[in-house]
PDB file of C-alpha atoms in Angstrom:
ATOM      1  CA  ILE A   1     -11.710  30.117  -4.777  1.00 80.00           C
ATOM      2  CA  GLU A   2     -10.278  31.183  -8.110  1.00 84.00           C
ATOM      3  CA  ASP A   3      -7.020  29.374  -7.303  1.00 86.00           C
ATOM      4  CA  TYR A   4      -8.936  26.173  -6.622  1.00 83.00           C
ATOM      5  CA  ARG A   5     -11.008  26.677  -9.773  1.00 85.00           C
ATOM      6  CA  SER A   6      -7.865  27.072 -11.900  1.00 87.00           C
ATOM      7  CA  GLU A   7      -6.426  23.854 -10.404  1.00 83.00           C
ATOM      8  CA  GLY A   8      -9.665  21.902 -10.840  1.00 84.00           C
ATOM      9  CA  ARG A   9     -10.050  21.285  -7.101  1.00 83.00           C
ATOM     10  CA  SER A  10     -13.366  21.077  -5.271  1.00 86.00           C
ATOM     11  CA  ILE A  11     -14.328  23.090  -2.170  1.00 87.00           C
ATOM     12  CA  HIS A  12     -16.746  21.561   0.348  1.00 89.00           C
ATOM     13  CA  GLN A  13     -18.212  23.839   3.038  1.00 91.00           C
ATOM     14  CA  GLN A  14     -19.416  22.639   6.439  1.00 93.00           C
ATOM     15  CA  THR A  15     -21.398  25.051   8.641  1.00 94.00           C
ATOM     16  CA  LEU A  16     -20.824  24.322  12.322  1.00 94.00           C
ATOM     17  CA  ASN A  17     -23.758  23.997  14.707  1.00 94.00           C
ATOM     18  CA  LEU A  18     -22.462  26.361  17.411  1.00 94.00           C
ATOM     19  CA  SER A  19     -24.242  28.383  20.073  1.00 94.00           C
ATOM     20  CA  ALA A  20     -23.799  32.163  20.283  1.00 95.00           C
ATOM     21  CA  ASN A  21     -21.278  31.762  23.138  1.00 95.00           C
ATOM     22  CA  GLU A  22     -19.303  29.147  21.206  1.00 95.00           C
ATOM     23  CA  LYS A  23     -19.227  31.336  18.103  1.00 95.00           C
ATOM     24  CA  GLU A  24     -17.899  34.252  20.138  1.00 96.00           C
ATOM     25  CA  ALA A  25     -15.271  32.065  21.857  1.00 96.00           C
ATOM     26  CA  LEU A  26     -14.154  30.640  18.502  1.00 95.00           C
ATOM     27  CA  TRP A  27     -14.030  34.117  16.941  1.00 96.00           C
ATOM     28  CA  GLN A  28     -11.829  35.439  19.757  1.00 96.00           C
ATOM     29  CA  ALA A  29      -9.559  32.386  19.503  1.00 96.00           C
ATOM     30  CA  LEU A  30      -9.187  32.936  15.753  1.00 95.00           C
ATOM     31  CA  ARG A  31      -8.382  36.619  16.309  1.00 95.00           C
ATOM     32  CA  GLU A  32      -5.737  35.670  18.872  1.00 94.00           C
ATOM     33  CA  ASN A  33      -4.281  33.126  16.464  1.00 92.00           C
ATOM     34  CA  ALA A  34      -4.172  35.745  13.695  1.00 92.00           C
ATOM     35  CA  LYS A  35      -1.943  38.100  15.699  1.00 92.00           C
ATOM     36  CA  LYS A  36       1.470  38.685  14.176  1.00 90.00           C
ATOM     37  CA  GLU A  37       3.289  36.868  16.983  1.00 91.00           C
ATOM     38  CA  ASN A  38       1.017  33.803  16.633  1.00 91.00           C
ATOM     39  CA  ARG A  39       0.832  33.438  12.859  1.00 87.00           C
ATOM     40  CA  GLN A  40       3.905  31.277  12.467  1.00 89.00           C
ATOM     41  CA  TYR A  41       4.071  27.755  13.840  1.00 89.00           C
ATOM     42  CA  ARG A  42       6.269  24.695  13.552  1.00 88.00           C
ATOM     43  CA  TYR A  43       4.612  22.682  10.791  1.00 90.00           C
ATOM     44  CA  ASN A  44       4.344  18.945  11.289  1.00 90.00           C
ATOM     45  CA  PHE A  45       2.830  16.877   8.505  1.00 89.00           C
ATOM     46  CA  PHE A  46       0.983  14.472  10.807  1.00 92.00           C
ATOM     47  CA  TYR A  47       0.516  16.281  14.110  1.00 91.00           C
ATOM     48  CA  ASN A  48       0.431  20.029  13.488  1.00 92.00           C
ATOM     49  CA  ASN A  49      -0.845  21.084  10.080  1.00 92.00           C
ATOM     50  CA  CYS A  50      -3.665  23.205   8.656  1.00 90.00           C
ATOM     51  CA  ALA A  51      -6.232  20.453   9.274  1.00 92.00           C
ATOM     52  CA  THR A  52      -5.206  19.530  12.828  1.00 93.00           C
ATOM     53  CA  ARG A  53      -5.002  23.176  13.943  1.00 93.00           C
ATOM     54  CA  ALA A  54      -8.475  23.955  12.594  1.00 93.00           C
ATOM     55  CA  ARG A  55      -9.947  20.907  14.335  1.00 93.00           C
ATOM     56  CA  LYS A  56      -8.228  21.589  17.651  1.00 94.00           C
ATOM     57  CA  ILE A  57      -9.264  25.250  17.813  1.00 95.00           C
ATOM     58  CA  VAL A  58     -12.894  24.173  17.370  1.00 94.00           C
ATOM     59  CA  GLU A  59     -12.569  21.434  20.009  1.00 94.00           C
ATOM     60  CA  ARG A  60     -11.093  23.909  22.513  1.00 94.00           C
ATOM     61  CA  ASN A  61     -13.873  26.472  22.140  1.00 95.00           C
ATOM     62  CA  ILE A  62     -17.096  24.520  22.430  1.00 93.00           C
ATOM     63  CA  GLU A  63     -19.187  23.889  25.545  1.00 92.00           C
ATOM     64  CA  GLY A  64     -18.543  20.195  25.988  1.00 91.00           C
ATOM     65  CA  LYS A  65     -16.489  17.852  23.846  1.00 92.00           C
ATOM     66  CA  VAL A  66     -16.571  16.617  20.280  1.00 93.00           C
ATOM     67  CA  CYS A  67     -17.619  12.971  20.010  1.00 92.00           C
ATOM     68  CA  TYR A  68     -16.695  11.316  16.731  1.00 90.00           C
ATOM     69  CA  ASP A  69     -18.983   8.626  15.370  1.00 81.00           C
ATOM     70  CA  SER A  70     -16.348   6.925  13.272  1.00 72.00           C
ATOM     71  CA  CYS A  71     -14.176   3.849  13.347  1.00 75.00           C
ATOM     72  CA  LEU A  72     -10.480   3.490  12.549  1.00 72.00           C
ATOM     73  CA  LEU A  73     -10.082   3.142   8.800  1.00 78.00           C
ATOM     74  CA  TYR A  74      -6.335   2.489   8.873  1.00 87.00           C
ATOM     75  CA  PRO A  75      -4.094   0.775  11.429  1.00 90.00           C
ATOM     76  CA  SER A  76      -1.247   3.297  11.062  1.00 92.00           C
ATOM     77  CA  LEU A  77      -0.305   6.655   9.585  1.00 93.00           C
ATOM     78  CA  ARG A  78       1.692   4.932   6.844  1.00 93.00           C
ATOM     79  CA  ALA A  79      -1.370   2.896   5.843  1.00 91.00           C
ATOM     80  CA  SER A  80      -3.474   6.053   5.621  1.00 91.00           C
ATOM     81  CA  LEU A  81      -0.853   7.710   3.412  1.00 90.00           C
ATOM     82  CA  LYS A  82      -0.959   4.769   1.017  1.00 88.00           C
ATOM     83  CA  HIS A  83      -4.655   5.488   0.523  1.00 85.00           C
ATOM     84  CA  TYR A  84      -3.732   8.862  -0.977  1.00 86.00           C
ATOM     85  CA  THR A  85      -0.695   7.687  -2.960  1.00 87.00           C
ATOM     86  CA  ALA A  86      -2.396   4.620  -4.467  1.00 83.00           C
ATOM     87  CA  SER A  87      -2.396   6.096  -7.972  1.00 84.00           C
ATOM     88  CA  HIS A  88       1.149   7.488  -7.642  1.00 88.00           C
ATOM     89  CA  PRO A  89       3.418   4.451  -7.045  1.00 90.00           C
ATOM     90  CA  TRP A  90       6.728   6.310  -7.333  1.00 92.00           C
ATOM     91  CA  ALA A  91       5.585   9.001  -4.898  1.00 92.00           C
ATOM     92  CA  ASP A  92       4.469   6.211  -2.570  1.00 91.00           C
ATOM     93  CA  PHE A  93       7.921   4.629  -2.824  1.00 93.00           C
ATOM     94  CA  GLY A  94       9.644   7.935  -2.033  1.00 93.00           C
ATOM     95  CA  ILE A  95       7.406   8.637   0.957  1.00 93.00           C
ATOM     96  CA  SER A  96       7.799   5.078   2.272  1.00 92.00           C
ATOM     97  CA  PHE A  97      11.555   5.509   1.950  1.00 92.00           C
ATOM     98  CA  LEU A  98      11.617   8.706   4.041  1.00 93.00           C
ATOM     99  CA  ILE A  99       9.143   8.048   6.843  1.00 93.00           C
ATOM    100  CA  ALA A 100      10.361   5.833   9.650  1.00 92.00           C
ATOM    101  CA  ALA A 101       9.038   3.555  12.383  1.00 91.00           C
ATOM    102  CA  GLU A 102       6.955   6.327  13.996  1.00 90.00           C
ATOM    103  CA  ALA A 103       4.492   6.114  11.083  1.00 93.00           C
ATOM    104  CA  ASP A 104       3.941   2.392  11.739  1.00 93.00           C
ATOM    105  CA  ARG A 105       2.860   2.550  15.369  1.00 91.00           C
ATOM    106  CA  PRO A 106      -0.873   1.917  15.959  1.00 91.00           C
ATOM    107  CA  ALA A 107      -2.716   5.129  15.088  1.00 90.00           C
ATOM    108  CA  THR A 108      -5.524   6.637  17.135  1.00 90.00           C
ATOM    109  CA  PHE A 109      -8.614   8.050  15.443  1.00 90.00           C
ATOM    110  CA  SER A 110      -7.348  11.555  16.238  1.00 90.00           C
ATOM    111  CA  ASP A 111      -3.999  10.799  14.556  1.00 91.00           C
ATOM    112  CA  LEU A 112      -5.741   9.946  11.290  1.00 91.00           C
ATOM    113  CA  LEU A 113      -7.467  13.331  11.103  1.00 92.00           C
ATOM    114  CA  TYR A 114      -4.282  15.007   9.828  1.00 92.00           C
ATOM    115  CA  ALA A 115      -5.751  14.691   6.312  1.00 89.00           C
ATOM    116  CA  PRO A 116      -8.388  17.330   5.416  1.00 88.00           C
ATOM    117  CA  GLY A 117     -10.488  14.772   3.543  1.00 86.00           C
ATOM    118  CA  GLU A 118     -10.622  12.408   6.510  1.00 88.00           C
ATOM    119  CA  MET A 119     -11.401  15.312   8.843  1.00 90.00           C
ATOM    120  CA  GLN A 120     -14.289  16.380   6.602  1.00 90.00           C
ATOM    121  CA  ILE A 121     -15.846  12.912   6.843  1.00 89.00           C
ATOM    122  CA  ALA A 122     -15.282  12.728  10.620  1.00 91.00           C
ATOM    123  CA  LEU A 123     -16.808  16.158  11.292  1.00 92.00           C
ATOM    124  CA  GLN A 124     -19.878  15.347   9.192  1.00 91.00           C
ATOM    125  CA  THR A 125     -20.957  12.621  11.630  1.00 90.00           C
ATOM    126  CA  ALA A 126     -19.507  14.136  14.836  1.00 93.00           C
ATOM    127  CA  SER A 127     -21.580  15.426  17.749  1.00 94.00           C
ATOM    128  CA  ILE A 128     -21.073  17.944  20.540  1.00 94.00           C
ATOM    129  CA  CYS A 129     -21.557  16.155  23.857  1.00 93.00           C
ATOM    130  CA  SER A 130     -22.359  18.309  26.898  1.00 87.00           C
ATOM    131  CA  GLY A 131     -23.787  16.541  29.922  1.00 84.00           C
ATOM    132  CA  ASP A 132     -26.864  14.644  28.750  1.00 84.00           C
ATOM    133  CA  SER A 133     -27.322  16.780  25.633  1.00 88.00           C
ATOM    134  CA  LEU A 134     -26.133  15.788  22.210  1.00 91.00           C
ATOM    135  CA  ARG A 135     -26.208  17.874  19.021  1.00 93.00           C
ATOM    136  CA  PRO A 136     -24.615  17.489  15.595  1.00 94.00           C
ATOM    137  CA  LEU A 137     -21.364  19.393  15.148  1.00 94.00           C
ATOM    138  CA  VAL A 138     -22.158  20.190  11.507  1.00 94.00           C
ATOM    139  CA  LYS A 139     -25.464  21.970  10.850  1.00 93.00           C
ATOM    140  CA  SER A 140     -25.289  21.893   7.058  1.00 93.00           C
ATOM    141  CA  SER A 141     -22.846  21.268   4.248  1.00 92.00           C
ATOM    142  CA  CYS A 142     -22.618  22.144   0.576  1.00 91.00           C
ATOM    143  CA  ASP A 143     -20.198  22.265  -2.335  1.00 88.00           C
ATOM    144  CA  LEU A 144     -18.922  25.752  -3.093  1.00 86.00           C
ATOM    145  CA  LEU A 145     -16.953  24.406  -6.025  1.00 87.00           C
ATOM    146  CA  SER A 146     -17.277  20.963  -7.518  1.00 84.00           C
ATOM    147  CA  PHE A 147     -15.274  19.127 -10.152  1.00 80.00           C
ATOM    148  CA  PRO A 148     -16.226  15.558 -11.116  1.00 75.00           C
ATOM    149  CA  ASN A 149     -12.601  14.377 -11.334  1.00 64.00           C
ATOM    150  CA  SER A 150     -11.427  16.098  -8.145  1.00 59.00           C
ATOM    151  CA  GLN A 151     -10.065  13.575  -5.635  1.00 56.00           C
ATOM    152  CA  THR A 152     -11.416  13.743  -2.101  1.00 53.00           C
ATOM    153  CA  ALA A 153     -11.303  11.271   0.754  1.00 51.00           C
ATOM    154  CA  SER A 154     -14.859  10.208  -0.036  1.00 48.00           C
ATOM    155  CA  SER A 155     -14.202   9.762  -3.766  1.00 47.00           C
ATOM    156  CA  LEU A 156     -10.976   7.775  -3.466  1.00 51.00           C
ATOM    157  CA  ASP A 157     -11.407   4.035  -3.555  1.00 48.00           C
ATOM    158  CA  LYS A 158     -10.591   2.759  -0.090  1.00 47.00           C
ATOM    159  CA  ASN A 159     -10.381  -0.770  -1.425  1.00 44.00           C
ATOM    160  CA  HIS A 160      -7.645   0.123  -3.890  1.00 51.00           C
ATOM    161  CA  PRO A 161      -5.602  -3.071  -4.479  1.00 48.00           C
ATOM    162  CA  LYS A 162      -2.224  -2.895  -2.805  1.00 50.00           C
ATOM    163  CA  ASN A 163      -0.569  -4.542  -5.773  1.00 45.00           C
ATOM    164  CA  LYS A 164      -1.241  -1.399  -7.817  1.00 51.00           C
ATOM    165  CA  ILE A 165       1.002   0.489  -5.414  1.00 46.00           C
ATOM    166  CA  ILE A 166       3.765  -2.070  -5.690  1.00 49.00           C
ATOM    167  CA  ASP A 167       3.713  -3.338  -9.254  1.00 75.00           C
ATOM    168  CA  SER A 168       5.445  -0.675 -11.361  1.00 86.00           C
ATOM    169  CA  VAL A 169       8.128   0.191  -8.799  1.00 92.00           C
ATOM    170  CA  PHE A 170       8.698  -3.384  -7.660  1.00 93.00           C
ATOM    171  CA  ALA A 171       8.890  -4.612 -11.262  1.00 93.00           C
ATOM    172  CA  SER A 172      11.444  -1.910 -12.093  1.00 94.00           C
ATOM    173  CA  MET A 173      13.638  -2.905  -9.153  1.00 95.00           C
ATOM    174  CA  CYS A 174      13.360  -6.594 -10.064  1.00 95.00           C
ATOM    175  CA  LEU A 175      14.479  -5.692 -13.581  1.00 96.00           C
ATOM    176  CA  LEU A 176      17.538  -3.953 -12.117  1.00 95.00           C
ATOM    177  CA  LEU A 177      18.251  -7.073 -10.067  1.00 96.00           C
ATOM    178  CA  ALA A 178      18.010  -9.249 -13.181  1.00 96.00           C
ATOM    179  CA  LEU A 179      20.359  -6.933 -15.094  1.00 95.00           C
ATOM    180  CA  ASN A 180      22.805  -7.096 -12.190  1.00 93.00           C
ATOM    181  CA  LEU A 181      22.755 -10.902 -12.272  1.00 93.00           C
ATOM    182  CA  LEU A 182      23.415 -10.790 -16.010  1.00 94.00           C
ATOM    183  CA  LEU A 183      26.295  -8.356 -15.477  1.00 92.00           C
ATOM    184  CA  MET A 184      27.786 -10.571 -12.774  1.00 89.00           C
ATOM    185  CA  PHE A 185      27.630 -13.542 -15.140  1.00 90.00           C
ATOM    186  CA  PHE A 186      29.744 -11.676 -17.698  1.00 88.00           C
ATOM    187  CA  GLU A 187      32.063 -10.395 -14.948  1.00 84.00           C
ATOM    188  CA  ARG A 188      32.740 -13.955 -13.821  1.00 84.00           C
ATOM    189  CA  LYS A 189      33.154 -15.122 -17.402  1.00 86.00           C
ATOM    190  CA  LYS A 190      35.642 -12.383 -18.294  1.00 85.00           C
ATOM    191  CA  ARG A 191      37.247 -12.374 -14.810  1.00 82.00           C
ATOM    192  CA  LYS A 192      36.914  -8.616 -14.675  1.00 84.00           C
ATOM    193  CA  LYS A 193      34.852  -6.554 -12.228  1.00 84.00           C
ATOM    194  CA  CYS A 194      32.804  -3.600 -13.515  1.00 87.00           C
ATOM    195  CA  PHE A 195      33.751  -0.960 -10.934  1.00 90.00           C
ATOM    196  CA  PRO A 196      31.718   1.913 -12.496  1.00 92.00           C
ATOM    197  CA  ILE A 197      28.540   0.033 -11.522  1.00 92.00           C
ATOM    198  CA  ASP A 198      29.695  -0.237  -7.901  1.00 93.00           C
ATOM    199  CA  ILE A 199      30.721   3.414  -7.868  1.00 94.00           C
ATOM    200  CA  PHE A 200      27.266   4.426  -9.093  1.00 95.00           C
ATOM    201  CA  LEU A 201      25.424   2.148  -6.637  1.00 94.00           C
ATOM    202  CA  TYR A 202      27.400   3.237  -3.588  1.00 95.00           C
ATOM    203  CA  LEU A 203      27.222   6.883  -4.647  1.00 97.00           C
ATOM    204  CA  ILE A 204      23.411   6.751  -4.738  1.00 96.00           C
ATOM    205  CA  ALA A 205      23.318   4.770  -1.483  1.00 95.00           C
ATOM    206  CA  GLY A 206      25.687   7.235   0.212  1.00 96.00           C
ATOM    207  CA  VAL A 207      23.674  10.292  -0.813  1.00 96.00           C
ATOM    208  CA  SER A 208      20.490   8.534   0.344  1.00 95.00           C
ATOM    209  CA  GLY A 209      22.183   7.691   3.639  1.00 95.00           C
ATOM    210  CA  LEU A 210      23.194  11.330   4.129  1.00 96.00           C
ATOM    211  CA  LEU A 211      19.577  12.368   3.613  1.00 95.00           C
ATOM    212  CA  LEU A 212      18.264   9.779   6.086  1.00 94.00           C
ATOM    213  CA  CYS A 213      20.864  10.750   8.703  1.00 94.00           C
ATOM    214  CA  TYR A 214      20.102  14.442   8.278  1.00 93.00           C
ATOM    215  CA  LEU A 215      16.376  13.826   8.736  1.00 91.00           C
ATOM    216  CA  ALA A 216      16.969  11.551  11.736  1.00 89.00           C
ATOM    217  CA  LEU A 217      19.303  13.988  13.512  1.00 89.00           C
ATOM    218  CA  TYR A 218      18.037  17.444  12.575  1.00 88.00           C
ATOM    219  CA  SER A 219      14.428  17.226  11.412  1.00 87.00           C
ATOM    220  CA  GLN A 220      11.685  18.347  13.794  1.00 83.00           C
ATOM    221  CA  HIS A 221       9.306  15.771  12.302  1.00 86.00           C
ATOM    222  CA  PRO A 222       9.209  12.630  14.500  1.00 87.00           C
ATOM    223  CA  ALA A 223       7.875  10.531  11.610  1.00 90.00           C
ATOM    224  CA  VAL A 224      11.319  10.556   9.938  1.00 91.00           C
ATOM    225  CA  HIS A 225      13.348   9.596  13.029  1.00 89.00           C
ATOM    226  CA  HIS A 226      14.675   6.071  13.722  1.00 88.00           C
ATOM    227  CA  ASN A 227      14.682   4.909  10.116  1.00 91.00           C
ATOM    228  CA  TRP A 228      15.949   1.328   9.951  1.00 90.00           C
ATOM    229  CA  LEU A 229      16.948   1.736   6.309  1.00 92.00           C
ATOM    230  CA  ILE A 230      20.137   3.334   7.644  1.00 90.00           C
ATOM    231  CA  LEU A 231      21.411  -0.220   8.209  1.00 87.00           C
ATOM    232  CA  TRP A 232      21.572  -0.504   4.420  1.00 90.00           C
ATOM    233  CA  LEU A 233      22.011   3.106   3.295  1.00 92.00           C
ATOM    234  CA  GLN A 234      24.908   4.769   5.113  1.00 90.00           C
ATOM    235  CA  PRO A 235      26.782   8.039   4.498  1.00 94.00           C
ATOM    236  CA  LEU A 236      30.058   6.065   4.538  1.00 94.00           C
ATOM    237  CA  HIS A 237      29.043   4.584   1.185  1.00 96.00           C
ATOM    238  CA  LEU A 238      29.763   7.987  -0.338  1.00 96.00           C
ATOM    239  CA  CYS A 239      33.406   7.790   0.798  1.00 96.00           C
ATOM    240  CA  TYR A 240      33.619   4.222  -0.485  1.00 95.00           C
ATOM    241  CA  ALA A 241      32.268   5.263  -3.897  1.00 95.00           C
ATOM    242  CA  ILE A 242      34.893   8.007  -4.181  1.00 96.00           C
ATOM    243  CA  ALA A 243      37.670   5.635  -3.080  1.00 96.00           C
ATOM    244  CA  LEU A 244      36.647   3.118  -5.764  1.00 94.00           C
ATOM    245  CA  CYS A 245      37.564   5.696  -8.396  1.00 95.00           C
ATOM    246  CA  PHE A 246      41.245   5.015  -7.598  1.00 95.00           C
ATOM    247  CA  PRO A 247      42.831   1.804  -8.994  1.00 92.00           C
ATOM    248  CA  ALA A 248      45.113   1.440  -5.958  1.00 94.00           C
ATOM    249  CA  PHE A 249      42.098   1.249  -3.619  1.00 93.00           C
ATOM    250  CA  ARG A 250      40.348  -1.273  -5.856  1.00 90.00           C
ATOM    251  CA  LYS A 251      43.327  -3.618  -5.526  1.00 89.00           C
ATOM    252  CA  SER A 252      43.540  -3.219  -1.753  1.00 91.00           C
ATOM    253  CA  LYS A 253      42.000  -5.609   0.762  1.00 91.00           C
ATOM    254  CA  ILE A 254      39.801  -2.814   2.107  1.00 92.00           C
ATOM    255  CA  ALA A 255      37.570  -2.672  -0.993  1.00 91.00           C
ATOM    256  CA  PRO A 256      36.234  -6.263  -0.820  1.00 90.00           C
ATOM    257  CA  ALA A 257      36.153  -6.179   2.995  1.00 92.00           C
ATOM    258  CA  TYR A 258      33.921  -3.091   3.013  1.00 93.00           C
ATOM    259  CA  ALA A 259      31.551  -4.592   0.432  1.00 91.00           C
ATOM    260  CA  GLN A 260      31.282  -7.821   2.413  1.00 90.00           C
ATOM    261  CA  ILE A 261      30.670  -5.995   5.705  1.00 92.00           C
ATOM    262  CA  ASN A 262      27.941  -4.015   3.966  1.00 91.00           C
ATOM    263  CA  SER A 263      26.383  -7.235   2.691  1.00 90.00           C
ATOM    264  CA  LEU A 264      26.281  -8.510   6.291  1.00 91.00           C
ATOM    265  CA  LEU A 265      24.503  -5.308   7.353  1.00 90.00           C
ATOM    266  CA  CYS A 266      22.037  -5.813   4.508  1.00 90.00           C
ATOM    267  CA  LEU A 267      21.370  -9.345   5.715  1.00 89.00           C
ATOM    268  CA  LEU A 268      20.955  -7.972   9.243  1.00 88.00           C
ATOM    269  CA  MET A 269      18.340  -5.532   7.939  1.00 88.00           C
ATOM    270  CA  ILE A 270      16.476  -8.396   6.268  1.00 87.00           C
ATOM    271  CA  ILE A 271      16.395 -10.258   9.590  1.00 87.00           C
ATOM    272  CA  ALA A 272      15.525  -7.089  11.521  1.00 84.00           C
ATOM    273  CA  ALA A 273      12.591  -6.395   9.170  1.00 85.00           C
ATOM    274  CA  ILE A 274      10.808  -9.350  10.756  1.00 85.00           C
ATOM    275  CA  ILE A 275      10.910  -7.836  14.243  1.00 86.00           C
ATOM    276  CA  VAL A 276      11.366  -4.055  13.900  1.00 84.00           C
ATOM    277  CA  PRO A 277       8.228  -1.891  13.934  1.00 85.00           C
ATOM    278  CA  GLN A 278       8.818  -0.381  10.491  1.00 90.00           C
ATOM    279  CA  HIS A 279       7.251  -1.349   7.193  1.00 91.00           C
ATOM    280  CA  ILE A 280       9.862  -1.620   4.436  1.00 92.00           C
ATOM    281  CA  HIS A 281       8.554  -0.984   0.926  1.00 92.00           C
ATOM    282  CA  PRO A 282       8.771  -4.266  -1.065  1.00 92.00           C
ATOM    283  CA  ALA A 283      10.682  -2.504  -3.854  1.00 93.00           C
ATOM    284  CA  CYS A 284      13.619  -2.015  -1.461  1.00 94.00           C
ATOM    285  CA  TRP A 285      14.356  -5.738  -1.268  1.00 94.00           C
ATOM    286  CA  PRO A 286      15.599  -6.213  -4.861  1.00 95.00           C
ATOM    287  CA  LEU A 287      17.930  -3.250  -4.264  1.00 94.00           C
ATOM    288  CA  VAL A 288      19.216  -4.787  -1.035  1.00 94.00           C
ATOM    289  CA  ALA A 289      19.792  -8.043  -2.922  1.00 94.00           C
ATOM    290  CA  ILE A 290      21.869  -6.177  -5.524  1.00 94.00           C
ATOM    291  CA  PHE A 291      24.247  -4.890  -2.826  1.00 92.00           C
ATOM    292  CA  VAL A 292      24.562  -8.343  -1.279  1.00 91.00           C
ATOM    293  CA  LEU A 293      25.282  -9.944  -4.654  1.00 91.00           C
ATOM    294  CA  ARG A 294      27.762  -7.250  -5.695  1.00 88.00           C
ATOM    295  CA  SER A 295      29.916  -8.160  -2.698  1.00 85.00           C
ATOM    296  CA  PHE A 296      30.326 -11.660  -4.218  1.00 79.00           C
ATOM    297  CA  ALA A 297      31.779 -10.102  -7.371  1.00 74.00           C
ATOM    298  CA  TYR A 298      35.013  -9.673  -5.391  1.00 69.00           C
ATOM    299  CA  VAL A 299      35.309 -13.437  -4.938  1.00 59.00           C
ATOM    300  CA  PRO A 300      37.551 -14.700  -7.769  1.00 58.00           C
ATOM    301  CA  PRO A 301      36.099 -17.530  -9.870  1.00 55.00           C
ATOM    302  CA  LYS A 302      37.663 -20.956  -9.478  1.00 57.00           C
ATOM    303  CA  SER A 303      40.307 -21.645 -12.092  1.00 52.00           C
ATOM    304  CA  HIS A 304      40.063 -24.888 -14.064  1.00 48.00           C
TER     305      HIS A 304
END
């Protein structure tokens, strides 16, 4: 409690409405779970975390089943995450970048209870159904520690405008796009390409591609698999960025060919975004446009 107090976080207690047999069964299950060989588990942000494990151990040790009197608040796991990142646009952008198509499939009510705040609300109105009998799952609730500014699922504004999530990040990326257009204007005017910009862009894209590939191939979290952003962000970009450091490579036919092939892949991703089951953060599109436009910088201006 002192840790929560020092961080300014609230603690809400819910007392479960369990029979003597259910209490004993739950106690034995908790003791079994606390054994040294059972203490460690493969953490999964959506499907196997501290909230889901607590809920499931209760559901397994009651006489009957838990019936939730709640409706779906969000169509997908990604949409539910945006509820919590609404006031942190850059964190929202980073999370949207990392999680893949799995987070966009239609979510069940059970899926959405990965968040402790949502689980608290669901348990408050849930019932234990056994035959024809019905009793509330939660007998009483109270605040053990309360801070007025502490964010909980009930205190967050569920009607938070989506544009507040997009604005600062999207505006920043649009500014980068505008600066790139200005740079390209001067490149065409002076008939000289600014390779350091391309090196920087492809270096960042290559490192990002390495991260996405690592998560897709080696991570145990299904929510980061099958990320369609790999069409745009590829590990090969890292090799291309290094090669651009050498004047001989810049003058070769490979340099413009690679950039133009990448622009085609970017265009493919734009088309695929219409049909693939993955939400792409709007701030990604100005960045994709930069890569497409940079490939045109290799096309020499017409001489007069």
